[in-house]
CSV table of C-alpha atoms in Angstrom, one decimal:
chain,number,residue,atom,x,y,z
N,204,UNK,CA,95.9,151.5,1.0
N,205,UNK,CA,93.5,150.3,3.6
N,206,UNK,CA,96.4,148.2,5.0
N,207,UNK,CA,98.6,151.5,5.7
N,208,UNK,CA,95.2,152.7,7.0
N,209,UNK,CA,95.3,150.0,9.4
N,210,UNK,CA,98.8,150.3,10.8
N,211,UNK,CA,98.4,153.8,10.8
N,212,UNK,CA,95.7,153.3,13.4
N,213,UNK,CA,97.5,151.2,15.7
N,214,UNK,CA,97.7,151.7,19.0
N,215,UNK,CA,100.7,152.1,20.8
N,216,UNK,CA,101.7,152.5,24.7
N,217,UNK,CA,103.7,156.1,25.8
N,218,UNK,CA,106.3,155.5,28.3
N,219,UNK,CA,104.0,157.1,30.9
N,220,UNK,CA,101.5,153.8,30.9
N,221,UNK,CA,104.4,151.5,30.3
N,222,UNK,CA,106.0,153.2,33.9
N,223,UNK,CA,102.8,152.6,35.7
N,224,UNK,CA,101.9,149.3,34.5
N,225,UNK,CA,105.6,148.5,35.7
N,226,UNK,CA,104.8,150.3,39.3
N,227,UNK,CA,101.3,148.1,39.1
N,228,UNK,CA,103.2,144.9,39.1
N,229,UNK,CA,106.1,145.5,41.5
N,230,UNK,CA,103.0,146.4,43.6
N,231,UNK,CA,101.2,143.3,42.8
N,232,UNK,CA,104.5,141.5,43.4
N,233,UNK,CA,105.4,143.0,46.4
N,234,UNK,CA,101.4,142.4,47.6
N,235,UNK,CA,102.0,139.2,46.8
N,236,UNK,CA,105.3,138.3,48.1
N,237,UNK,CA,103.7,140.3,51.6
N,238,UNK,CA,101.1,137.8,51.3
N,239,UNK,CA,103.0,134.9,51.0
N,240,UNK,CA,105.3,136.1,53.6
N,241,UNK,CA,102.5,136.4,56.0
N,242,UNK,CA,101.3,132.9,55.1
N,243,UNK,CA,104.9,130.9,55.7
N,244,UNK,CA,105.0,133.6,59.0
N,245,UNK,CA,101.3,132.0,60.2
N,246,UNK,CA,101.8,128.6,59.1
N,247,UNK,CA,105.3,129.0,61.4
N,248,UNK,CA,103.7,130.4,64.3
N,249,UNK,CA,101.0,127.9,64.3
N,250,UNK,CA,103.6,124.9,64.1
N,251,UNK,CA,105.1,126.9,66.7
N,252,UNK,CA,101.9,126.9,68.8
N,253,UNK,CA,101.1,123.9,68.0
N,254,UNK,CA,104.2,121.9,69.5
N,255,UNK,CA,104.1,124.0,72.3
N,256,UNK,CA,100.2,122.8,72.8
N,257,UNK,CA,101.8,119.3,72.6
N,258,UNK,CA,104.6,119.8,74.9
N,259,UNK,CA,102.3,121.3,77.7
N,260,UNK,CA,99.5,118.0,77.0
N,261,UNK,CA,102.4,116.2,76.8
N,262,UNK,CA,103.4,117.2,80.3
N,263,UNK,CA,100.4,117.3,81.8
N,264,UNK,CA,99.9,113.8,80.7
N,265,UNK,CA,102.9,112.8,82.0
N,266,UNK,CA,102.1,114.9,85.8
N,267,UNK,CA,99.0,112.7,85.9
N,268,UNK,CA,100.6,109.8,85.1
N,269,UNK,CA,103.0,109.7,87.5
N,270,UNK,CA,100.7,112.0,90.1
N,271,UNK,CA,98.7,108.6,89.8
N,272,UNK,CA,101.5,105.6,89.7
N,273,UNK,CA,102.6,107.4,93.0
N,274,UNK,CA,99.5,107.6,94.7
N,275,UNK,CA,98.6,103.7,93.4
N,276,UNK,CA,102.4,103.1,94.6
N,277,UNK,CA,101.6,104.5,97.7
N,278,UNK,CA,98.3,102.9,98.4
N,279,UNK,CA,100.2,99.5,97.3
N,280,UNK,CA,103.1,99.9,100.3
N,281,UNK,CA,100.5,101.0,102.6
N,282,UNK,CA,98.3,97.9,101.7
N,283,UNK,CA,101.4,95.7,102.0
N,284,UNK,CA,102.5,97.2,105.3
N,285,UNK,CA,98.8,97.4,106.8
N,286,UNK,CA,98.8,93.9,105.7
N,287,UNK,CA,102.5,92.8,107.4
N,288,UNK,CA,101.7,94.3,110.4
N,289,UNK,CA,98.1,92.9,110.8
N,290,UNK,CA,100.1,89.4,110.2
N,291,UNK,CA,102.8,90.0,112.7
N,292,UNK,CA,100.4,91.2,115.3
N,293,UNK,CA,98.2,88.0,114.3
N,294,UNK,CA,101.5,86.0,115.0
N,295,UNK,CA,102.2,88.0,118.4
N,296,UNK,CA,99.1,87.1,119.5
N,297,UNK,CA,99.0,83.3,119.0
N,298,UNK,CA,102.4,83.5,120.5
N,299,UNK,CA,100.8,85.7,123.9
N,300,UNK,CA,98.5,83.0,123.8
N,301,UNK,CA,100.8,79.9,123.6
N,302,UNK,CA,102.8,81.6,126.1
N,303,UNK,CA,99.9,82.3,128.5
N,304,UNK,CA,98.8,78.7,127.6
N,305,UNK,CA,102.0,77.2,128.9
N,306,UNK,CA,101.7,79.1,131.8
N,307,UNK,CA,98.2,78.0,133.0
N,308,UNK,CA,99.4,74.6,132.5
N,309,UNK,CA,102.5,75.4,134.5
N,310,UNK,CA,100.3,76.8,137.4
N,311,UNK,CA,98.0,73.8,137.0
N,312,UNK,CA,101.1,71.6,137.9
N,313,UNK,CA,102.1,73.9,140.7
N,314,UNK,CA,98.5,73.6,142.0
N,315,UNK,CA,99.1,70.1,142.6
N,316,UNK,CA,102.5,70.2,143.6
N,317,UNK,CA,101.6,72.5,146.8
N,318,UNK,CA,99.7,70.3,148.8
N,319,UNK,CA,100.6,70.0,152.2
N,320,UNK,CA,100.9,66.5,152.1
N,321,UNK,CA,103.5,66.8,149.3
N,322,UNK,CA,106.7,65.8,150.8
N,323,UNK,CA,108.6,67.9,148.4
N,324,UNK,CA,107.0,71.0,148.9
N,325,UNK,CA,106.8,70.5,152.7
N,326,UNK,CA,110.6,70.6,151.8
N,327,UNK,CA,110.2,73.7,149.9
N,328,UNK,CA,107.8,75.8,152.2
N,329,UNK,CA,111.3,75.5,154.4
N,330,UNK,CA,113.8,76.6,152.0
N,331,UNK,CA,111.4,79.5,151.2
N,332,UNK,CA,110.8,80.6,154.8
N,333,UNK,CA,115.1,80.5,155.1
N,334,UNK,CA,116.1,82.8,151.9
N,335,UNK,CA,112.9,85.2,153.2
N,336,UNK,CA,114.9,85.1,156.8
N,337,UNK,CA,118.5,86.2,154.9
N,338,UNK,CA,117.1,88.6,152.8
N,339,UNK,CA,115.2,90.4,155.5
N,340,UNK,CA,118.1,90.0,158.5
N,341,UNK,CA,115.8,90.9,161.3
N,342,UNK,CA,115.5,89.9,164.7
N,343,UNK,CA,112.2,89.1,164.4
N,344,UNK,CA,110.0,87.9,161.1
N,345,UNK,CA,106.4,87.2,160.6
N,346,UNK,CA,105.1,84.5,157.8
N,347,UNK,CA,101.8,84.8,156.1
N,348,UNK,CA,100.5,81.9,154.6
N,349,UNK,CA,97.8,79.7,153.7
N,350,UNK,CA,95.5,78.4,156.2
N,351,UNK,CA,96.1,74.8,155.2
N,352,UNK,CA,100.2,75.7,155.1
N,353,UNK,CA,100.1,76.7,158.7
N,354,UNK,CA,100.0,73.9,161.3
N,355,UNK,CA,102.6,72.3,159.2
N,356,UNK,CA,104.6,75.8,159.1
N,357,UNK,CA,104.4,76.6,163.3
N,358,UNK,CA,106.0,72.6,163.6
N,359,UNK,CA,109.0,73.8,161.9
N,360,UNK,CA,110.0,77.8,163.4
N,361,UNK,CA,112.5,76.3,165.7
N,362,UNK,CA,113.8,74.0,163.0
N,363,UNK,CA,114.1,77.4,161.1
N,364,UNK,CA,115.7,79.5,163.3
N,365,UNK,CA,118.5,77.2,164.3
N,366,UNK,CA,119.5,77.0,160.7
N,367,UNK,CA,119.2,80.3,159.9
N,368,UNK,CA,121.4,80.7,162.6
N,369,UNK,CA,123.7,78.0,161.5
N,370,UNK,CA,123.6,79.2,157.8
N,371,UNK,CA,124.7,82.8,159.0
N,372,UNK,CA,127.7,81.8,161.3
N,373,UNK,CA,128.8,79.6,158.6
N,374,UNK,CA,128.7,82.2,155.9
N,375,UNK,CA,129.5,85.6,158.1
N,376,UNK,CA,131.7,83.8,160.8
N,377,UNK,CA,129.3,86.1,163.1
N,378,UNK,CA,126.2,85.1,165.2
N,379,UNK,CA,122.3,86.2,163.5
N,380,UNK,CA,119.1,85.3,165.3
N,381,UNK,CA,115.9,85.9,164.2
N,382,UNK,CA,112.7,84.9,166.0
N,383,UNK,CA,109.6,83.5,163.8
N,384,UNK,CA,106.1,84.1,164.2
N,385,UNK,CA,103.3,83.3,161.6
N,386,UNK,CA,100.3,86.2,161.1
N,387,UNK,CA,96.8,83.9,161.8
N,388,UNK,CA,94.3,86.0,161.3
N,389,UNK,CA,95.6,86.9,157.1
N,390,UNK,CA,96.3,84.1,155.0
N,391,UNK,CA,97.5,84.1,151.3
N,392,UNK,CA,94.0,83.6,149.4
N,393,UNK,CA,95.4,81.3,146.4
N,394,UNK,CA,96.1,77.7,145.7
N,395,UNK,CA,99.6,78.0,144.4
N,396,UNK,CA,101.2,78.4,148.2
N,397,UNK,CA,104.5,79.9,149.4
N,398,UNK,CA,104.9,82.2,151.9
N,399,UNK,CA,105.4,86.1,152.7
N,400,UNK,CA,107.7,87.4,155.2
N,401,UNK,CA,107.6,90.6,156.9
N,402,UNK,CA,109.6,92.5,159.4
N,403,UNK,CA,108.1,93.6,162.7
N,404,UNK,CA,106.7,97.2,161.6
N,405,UNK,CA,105.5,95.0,158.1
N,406,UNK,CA,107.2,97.7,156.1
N,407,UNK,CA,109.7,95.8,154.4
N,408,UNK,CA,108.0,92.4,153.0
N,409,UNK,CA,109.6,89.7,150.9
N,410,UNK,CA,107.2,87.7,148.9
N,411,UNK,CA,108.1,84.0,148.2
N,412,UNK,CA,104.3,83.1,147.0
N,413,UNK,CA,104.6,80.4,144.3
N,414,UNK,CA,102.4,82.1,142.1
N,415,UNK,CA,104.0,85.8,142.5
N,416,UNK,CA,107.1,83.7,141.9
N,417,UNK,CA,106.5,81.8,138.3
N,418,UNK,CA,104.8,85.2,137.2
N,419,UNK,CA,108.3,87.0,138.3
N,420,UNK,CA,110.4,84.1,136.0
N,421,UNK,CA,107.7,84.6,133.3
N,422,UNK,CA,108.6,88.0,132.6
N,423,UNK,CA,112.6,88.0,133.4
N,424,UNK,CA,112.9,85.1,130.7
N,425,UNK,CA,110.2,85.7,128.6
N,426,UNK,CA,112.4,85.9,125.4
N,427,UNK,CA,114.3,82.6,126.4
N,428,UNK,CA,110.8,81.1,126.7
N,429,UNK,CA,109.8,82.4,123.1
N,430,UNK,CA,113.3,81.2,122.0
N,431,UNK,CA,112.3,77.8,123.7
N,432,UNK,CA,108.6,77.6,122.5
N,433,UNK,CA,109.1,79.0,119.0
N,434,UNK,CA,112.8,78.2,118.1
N,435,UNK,CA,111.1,76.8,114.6
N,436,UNK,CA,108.3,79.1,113.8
């Protein structure tokens, strides 16, 4: 009897608590699915972020990289071309110099060369006066000298003139005089000698100085002299 009195006591669920409790977990279920949805959605959008953190570090890394490789690049050629330039203007220098060098000693020689009592460039001092005479084609021509070229230069005007003369029938089958005179009171103030010849107004002047002349070759062949002087650099 007190068994029956039991199950009669029993308690059993209506269908009104079994339809909520069913509502109560499709809500927990859908809560939770929400949740979880929300969770995978985050955890995606901060890979998402994430990467495209790294990307942008990645490429910023990268910019300063090669921001800096250019800028050491570009120091590096500068360096190397301040440096190949310092060295050929080095070389151009000692070359100047050797040049120049070769030329003093080439004016030392033609110091001793032009001495009056040289022979040779007594010789000279007559073929000089002559190509002055055909370039200028004047009636009259005035030399400028040294001082110590000019006793030795008045002994030979007449000598000059007659083969100028010659020299000009020969070439032009016509007849050229020219009459000589030397200018005493203005010499030419160097050691190297020559002469300068003038017309009579002095406005057209041919200068056959010794000096004037080697420093006129200098320059027109300056490359062949290179060539000659550094031909195994």
């Amino acid at each position: 009897m007190k068994e029956a009195s039991d199950q009669k006591t029993q308690y059993t669920p209506g269908i009104g608590e079994l339809e909520n409790s069913k509502i109560i977990r499709s809500i927990w279920k859908n809560t939770f699915d929400k949740i979880l949805e929300i969770k995978i959605g985050n955890k995606r959008e901060l890979k998402g972020m994430k990467e495209k953190i790294m990307i942008e570090e990645r490429r910023k890394i990268d910019q300063n990289y090669d921001k800096k490789y250019n800028d050491e690049y570009t120091k590096k050629k500068i360096e190397v071309s301040t440096a190949k330039n310092k060295a050929n203007l080095e070389k151009m220098n000692i070359k100047n110099e050797l040049v120049q060098r070769a030329v003093d000693e080439t004016l030392e020689k033609l110091k001793a060369f032009a001495k009056i009592e040289n022979n040779s460039y007594k010789k000279l001092l007559k073929e000089l006066i002559l190509e002055c005479m055909v370039k200028l084609l004047e009636t009259e021509c005035y030399i400028k000298a040294r001082q110590e070229d000019m006793n030795y230069i008045q002994s030979i005007l007449q000598e000059c003139e007659s083969e100028f003369a010659t020299l000009m029938k020969q070439e032009t089958k016509r007849e050229y005089e020219c009459k000589l005179y030397v200018i005493e009171d203005d010499y030419i103030e160097d050691e190297y000698g020559g002469v300068i010849l003038m017309n009579k107004d002095k406005k057209i002047i041919i200068n056959n100085g010794l000096k004037d002349r080697l420093m006129l070759t200098k320059e027109h062949h300056l490359p062949t002299i290179k060539k000659m002087l550094f031909s195994k650099e």
